[in-house]
PDB file of C-alpha atoms in Angstrom:
ATOM      1  CA  MET A   1      80.883 103.131  88.391  1.00 37.00           C
ATOM      2  CA  THR A   2      81.724  99.936  87.120  1.00 42.00           C
ATOM      3  CA  THR A   3      83.740  97.433  89.233  1.00 45.00           C
ATOM      4  CA  ASP A   4      87.237  96.601  87.036  1.00 50.00           C
ATOM      5  CA  ALA A   5      88.141  94.040  88.800  1.00 50.00           C
ATOM      6  CA  GLY A   6      91.213  92.526  86.311  1.00 59.00           C
ATOM      7  CA  ALA A   7      93.081  95.598  87.227  1.00 83.00           C
ATOM      8  CA  SER A   8      95.179  96.405  90.173  1.00 92.00           C
ATOM      9  CA  PRO A   9      94.436  98.471  92.856  1.00 96.00           C
ATOM     10  CA  LEU A  10      97.582  99.976  92.689  1.00 96.00           C
ATOM     11  CA  ASP A  11      96.951 101.590  89.289  1.00 95.00           C
ATOM     12  CA  VAL A  12      94.812 104.115  90.624  1.00 95.00           C
ATOM     13  CA  GLU A  13      95.348 108.006  91.157  1.00 95.00           C
ATOM     14  CA  ILE A  14      94.334 108.788  94.980  1.00 97.00           C
ATOM     15  CA  GLY A  15      95.649 112.029  97.481  1.00 96.00           C
ATOM     16  CA  ALA A  16      97.684 111.712 100.316  1.00 97.00           C
ATOM     17  CA  LEU A  17      96.481 112.833 103.614  1.00 96.00           C
ATOM     18  CA  LYS A  18      98.870 115.512 104.181  1.00 92.00           C
ATOM     19  CA  GLY A  19      98.179 116.481 100.382  1.00 94.00           C
ATOM     20  CA  GLY A  20      99.443 115.447  96.911  1.00 95.00           C
ATOM     21  CA  SER A  21      99.485 111.928  95.158  1.00 95.00           C
ATOM     22  CA  ALA A  22      99.765 108.837  97.795  1.00 96.00           C
ATOM     23  CA  ASP A  23     101.182 107.643  94.694  1.00 95.00           C
ATOM     24  CA  LEU A  24     100.443 104.089  94.726  1.00 96.00           C
ATOM     25  CA  SER A  25     102.422 103.189  91.912  1.00 94.00           C
ATOM     26  CA  GLN A  26     105.570 103.149  94.604  1.00 96.00           C
ATOM     27  CA  TYR A  27     104.156 100.068  96.383  1.00 96.00           C
ATOM     28  CA  ALA A  28     104.191  98.107  92.867  1.00 94.00           C
ATOM     29  CA  GLY A  29     106.284  94.942  93.334  1.00 96.00           C
ATOM     30  CA  GLN A  30     105.412  94.824  97.239  1.00 97.00           C
ATOM     31  CA  VAL A  31     102.335  93.286  99.562  1.00 98.00           C
ATOM     32  CA  VAL A  32      99.912  95.752 100.662  1.00 98.00           C
ATOM     33  CA  LEU A  33      97.529  95.874 103.181  1.00 98.00           C
ATOM     34  CA  ILE A  34      94.736  98.390 102.521  1.00 98.00           C
ATOM     35  CA  VAL A  35      92.528  99.274 105.531  1.00 98.00           C
ATOM     36  CA  ASN A  36      89.702 101.881 105.818  1.00 98.00           C
ATOM     37  CA  VAL A  37      90.201 102.838 109.063  1.00 98.00           C
ATOM     38  CA  ALA A  38      88.441 105.381 111.608  1.00 97.00           C
ATOM     39  CA  SER A  39      89.183 107.575 114.699  1.00 96.00           C
ATOM     40  CA  LYS A  40      86.395 107.121 116.436  1.00 96.00           C
ATOM     41  CA  CYS A  41      85.359 103.443 116.392  1.00 96.00           C
ATOM     42  CA  GLY A  42      85.256 100.499 118.474  1.00 96.00           C
ATOM     43  CA  LEU A  43      87.825  98.756 116.255  1.00 97.00           C
ATOM     44  CA  THR A  44      90.265 102.021 116.164  1.00 97.00           C
ATOM     45  CA  PRO A  45      92.380  99.753 118.667  1.00 97.00           C
ATOM     46  CA  GLN A  46      93.445  97.738 115.921  1.00 98.00           C
ATOM     47  CA  TYR A  47      95.705 100.494 114.656  1.00 98.00           C
ATOM     48  CA  ASN A  48      97.832  98.899 116.785  1.00 97.00           C
ATOM     49  CA  GLY A  49      98.277  95.603 115.231  1.00 98.00           C
ATOM     50  CA  LEU A  50      98.668  97.309 111.605  1.00 98.00           C
ATOM     51  CA  GLU A  51     101.453  99.405 113.069  1.00 98.00           C
ATOM     52  CA  LYS A  52     103.047  95.996 114.441  1.00 98.00           C
ATOM     53  CA  LEU A  53     102.460  94.502 111.335  1.00 98.00           C
ATOM     54  CA  GLN A  54     104.512  97.429 109.538  1.00 98.00           C
ATOM     55  CA  GLU A  55     107.212  97.437 111.537  1.00 97.00           C
ATOM     56  CA  ARG A  56     107.185  93.335 111.278  1.00 98.00           C
ATOM     57  CA  TYR A  57     107.526  92.827 107.576  1.00 98.00           C
ATOM     58  CA  ALA A  58     108.413  96.688 106.130  1.00 97.00           C
ATOM     59  CA  ALA A  59     112.321  95.283 105.558  1.00 98.00           C
ATOM     60  CA  GLN A  60     110.508  92.600 103.558  1.00 98.00           C
ATOM     61  CA  GLY A  61     108.759  94.526 101.124  1.00 98.00           C
ATOM     62  CA  PHE A  62     104.944  95.208 103.109  1.00 98.00           C
ATOM     63  CA  THR A  63     103.021  97.906 104.017  1.00 98.00           C
ATOM     64  CA  VAL A  64      99.787  99.076 105.190  1.00 98.00           C
ATOM     65  CA  LEU A  65      97.668 101.542 103.726  1.00 98.00           C
ATOM     66  CA  GLY A  66      95.410 103.281 105.651  1.00 98.00           C
ATOM     67  CA  VAL A  67      92.244 104.495 103.813  1.00 98.00           C
ATOM     68  CA  PRO A  68      90.683 106.848 106.852  1.00 98.00           C
ATOM     69  CA  CYS A  69      87.091 106.972 105.607  1.00 98.00           C
ATOM     70  CA  ASN A  70      83.945 108.484 107.356  1.00 98.00           C
ATOM     71  CA  GLN A  71      80.849 106.216 106.039  1.00 97.00           C
ATOM     72  CA  PHE A  72      80.276 104.270 108.902  1.00 97.00           C
ATOM     73  CA  LEU A  73      78.270 106.491 111.434  1.00 97.00           C
ATOM     74  CA  GLY A  74      80.458 109.610 111.133  1.00 97.00           C
ATOM     75  CA  GLN A  75      83.690 107.862 112.774  1.00 97.00           C
ATOM     76  CA  GLU A  76      86.249 109.681 111.120  1.00 97.00           C
ATOM     77  CA  PRO A  77      85.088 113.254 111.190  1.00 95.00           C
ATOM     78  CA  GLY A  78      88.097 115.131 111.327  1.00 94.00           C
ATOM     79  CA  SER A  79      90.341 116.959 109.044  1.00 96.00           C
ATOM     80  CA  ALA A  80      93.607 115.622 107.708  1.00 96.00           C
ATOM     81  CA  GLU A  81      95.325 117.243 110.529  1.00 96.00           C
ATOM     82  CA  GLU A  82      93.489 115.973 112.619  1.00 96.00           C
ATOM     83  CA  ILE A  83      93.454 112.414 111.025  1.00 97.00           C
ATOM     84  CA  ALA A  84      97.724 112.607 111.378  1.00 95.00           C
ATOM     85  CA  GLU A  85      97.785 114.024 114.642  1.00 95.00           C
ATOM     86  CA  PHE A  86      95.647 111.200 115.781  1.00 96.00           C
ATOM     87  CA  CYS A  87      96.951 108.394 114.279  1.00 96.00           C
ATOM     88  CA  SER A  88     100.851 109.604 115.236  1.00 94.00           C
ATOM     89  CA  ALA A  89     100.544 110.508 118.925  1.00 95.00           C
ATOM     90  CA  THR A  90      97.878 107.969 119.996  1.00 95.00           C
ATOM     91  CA  TYR A  91      99.140 104.914 117.719  1.00 96.00           C
ATOM     92  CA  GLY A  92     102.358 106.054 116.723  1.00 96.00           C
ATOM     93  CA  VAL A  93     101.182 105.247 113.117  1.00 96.00           C
ATOM     94  CA  THR A  94     104.163 105.091 110.673  1.00 96.00           C
ATOM     95  CA  PHE A  95     102.496 103.406 107.354  1.00 97.00           C
ATOM     96  CA  PRO A  96     100.977 105.667 104.766  1.00 97.00           C
ATOM     97  CA  LEU A  97      97.562 107.321 105.146  1.00 97.00           C
ATOM     98  CA  THR A  98      95.637 108.649 102.256  1.00 98.00           C
ATOM     99  CA  GLU A  99      93.114 111.249 102.172  1.00 97.00           C
ATOM    100  CA  LYS A 100      89.689 110.669 103.641  1.00 97.00           C
ATOM    101  CA  THR A 101      87.596 108.642 100.668  1.00 97.00           C
ATOM    102  CA  GLU A 102      84.591 107.150 100.044  1.00 98.00           C
ATOM    103  CA  VAL A 103      84.730 103.386 100.075  1.00 98.00           C
ATOM    104  CA  ASN A 104      80.847 102.370  99.562  1.00 98.00           C
ATOM    105  CA  GLY A 105      78.085 104.184  97.020  1.00 97.00           C
ATOM    106  CA  ASP A 106      77.939 106.373  94.357  1.00 96.00           C
ATOM    107  CA  GLY A 107      80.865 108.244  95.066  1.00 97.00           C
ATOM    108  CA  ARG A 108      82.947 105.368  95.902  1.00 97.00           C
ATOM    109  CA  HIS A 109      86.993 106.028  94.950  1.00 97.00           C
ATOM    110  CA  ALA A 110      88.327 103.855  92.246  1.00 96.00           C
ATOM    111  CA  LEU A 111      90.034 102.417  94.729  1.00 97.00           C
ATOM    112  CA  TYR A 112      87.658 100.569  96.236  1.00 97.00           C
ATOM    113  CA  GLU A 113      85.833  99.883  92.920  1.00 95.00           C
ATOM    114  CA  ARG A 114      89.030  97.316  92.405  1.00 96.00           C
ATOM    115  CA  LEU A 115      88.887  95.695  95.532  1.00 97.00           C
ATOM    116  CA  VAL A 116      85.275  94.950  96.378  1.00 96.00           C
ATOM    117  CA  GLY A 117      84.388  92.696  93.899  1.00 95.00           C
ATOM    118  CA  PHE A 118      87.273  90.196  95.946  1.00 95.00           C
ATOM    119  CA  ALA A 119      85.207  87.709  98.387  1.00 96.00           C
ATOM    120  CA  ASP A 120      86.547  86.778 102.016  1.00 95.00           C
ATOM    121  CA  ALA A 121      86.884  83.130 102.840  1.00 93.00           C
ATOM    122  CA  GLU A 122      83.252  83.650 103.776  1.00 93.00           C
ATOM    123  CA  GLY A 123      81.922  84.439 100.375  1.00 95.00           C
ATOM    124  CA  HIS A 124      81.400  88.074 101.367  1.00 95.00           C
ATOM    125  CA  SER A 125      82.139  90.256  98.461  1.00 96.00           C
ATOM    126  CA  GLY A 126      80.811  94.045  97.301  1.00 97.00           C
ATOM    127  CA  ASP A 127      80.217  96.865  99.788  1.00 98.00           C
ATOM    128  CA  VAL A 128      82.653  97.107 102.873  1.00 98.00           C
ATOM    129  CA  ARG A 129      80.611  96.444 105.902  1.00 97.00           C
ATOM    130  CA  TRP A 130      82.399  98.753 108.291  1.00 97.00           C
ATOM    131  CA  ASN A 131      85.751 100.258 109.664  1.00 98.00           C
ATOM    132  CA  PHE A 132      88.694  98.269 109.581  1.00 98.00           C
ATOM    133  CA  GLU A 133      87.954  95.839 106.611  1.00 98.00           C
ATOM    134  CA  LYS A 134      91.121  94.662 104.897  1.00 98.00           C
ATOM    135  CA  PHE A 135      92.263  93.986 101.354  1.00 98.00           C
ATOM    136  CA  LEU A 136      95.583  92.187 100.954  1.00 98.00           C
ATOM    137  CA  VAL A 137      97.327  93.083  97.714  1.00 98.00           C
ATOM    138  CA  GLY A 138     100.745  90.431  96.027  1.00 97.00           C
ATOM    139  CA  ARG A 139     103.504  91.675  94.346  1.00 96.00           C
ATOM    140  CA  ASP A 140     101.682  91.159  91.138  1.00 95.00           C
ATOM    141  CA  GLY A 141      99.067  94.106  91.764  1.00 95.00           C
ATOM    142  CA  ALA A 142      96.376  91.681  92.234  1.00 95.00           C
ATOM    143  CA  VAL A 143      93.694  91.500  95.605  1.00 97.00           C
ATOM    144  CA  VAL A 144      94.731  87.770  97.055  1.00 97.00           C
ATOM    145  CA  ALA A 145      92.695  88.293 100.105  1.00 98.00           C
ATOM    146  CA  ARG A 146      89.724  90.020 102.111  1.00 98.00           C
ATOM    147  CA  PHE A 147      89.325  90.558 105.941  1.00 98.00           C
ATOM    148  CA  SER A 148      86.127  91.360 108.144  1.00 97.00           C
ATOM    149  CA  PRO A 149      86.291  94.309 110.053  1.00 97.00           C
ATOM    150  CA  GLN A 150      86.863  92.307 113.409  1.00 97.00           C
ATOM    151  CA  THR A 151      89.514  90.211 112.093  1.00 97.00           C
ATOM    152  CA  GLU A 152      92.659  91.189 113.995  1.00 98.00           C
ATOM    153  CA  PRO A 153      95.933  92.914 111.905  1.00 98.00           C
ATOM    154  CA  GLU A 154      98.120  90.443 113.876  1.00 98.00           C
ATOM    155  CA  SER A 155      95.501  86.991 113.777  1.00 98.00           C
ATOM    156  CA  PRO A 156      96.874  83.926 112.397  1.00 98.00           C
ATOM    157  CA  GLU A 157      95.006  84.371 108.802  1.00 97.00           C
ATOM    158  CA  ILE A 158      96.486  87.737 108.421  1.00 98.00           C
ATOM    159  CA  VAL A 159      99.888  86.933 109.387  1.00 98.00           C
ATOM    160  CA  ALA A 160      99.968  84.006 107.327  1.00 98.00           C
ATOM    161  CA  ALA A 161      98.420  85.834 104.055  1.00 98.00           C
ATOM    162  CA  VAL A 162     100.970  88.092 104.131  1.00 98.00           C
ATOM    163  CA  GLU A 163     104.192  85.515 105.110  1.00 98.00           C
ATOM    164  CA  LYS A 164     102.717  83.518 101.836  1.00 98.00           C
ATOM    165  CA  GLN A 165     102.807  86.517  99.603  1.00 98.00           C
ATOM    166  CA  LEU A 166     106.472  87.478 100.490  1.00 97.00           C
ATOM    167  CA  GLY A 167     107.653  84.313 100.063  1.00 93.00           C
TER     168      GLY A 167
END
């Protein structure tokens, strides 16, 4: 696959966790934080911070988009139903979740083809390093920031980047 860094990640087709299309085009003109998530990872408690961001900024045209991925030590082994139940019951997740997706390798989804070319503040681009790597998409549909998996969702750098995009 080739990286199509010039095209918006919101222009790709991807399924919703509960079936059907996730219809990313509905987020055009919004600010979107795309995060590859997993239920059995040491970073899984970041769901709390992601949900707090969702609650805090949704009315201003912001959403978190969770992308379940099982490529890192098999830490998202569940079915769509199990993932949905875990996220809802354990963390009260209200933000949308896509179908389970590959973010690296030959099977990398087109969504991530359009994300991984963007470098984070330390200069890392290319493969997603671990669960909970975050990509911020601005209102114009372009990737504007990338954050390491260890960067907490409510960290000053993520909050500042989201608020800047919300203007």
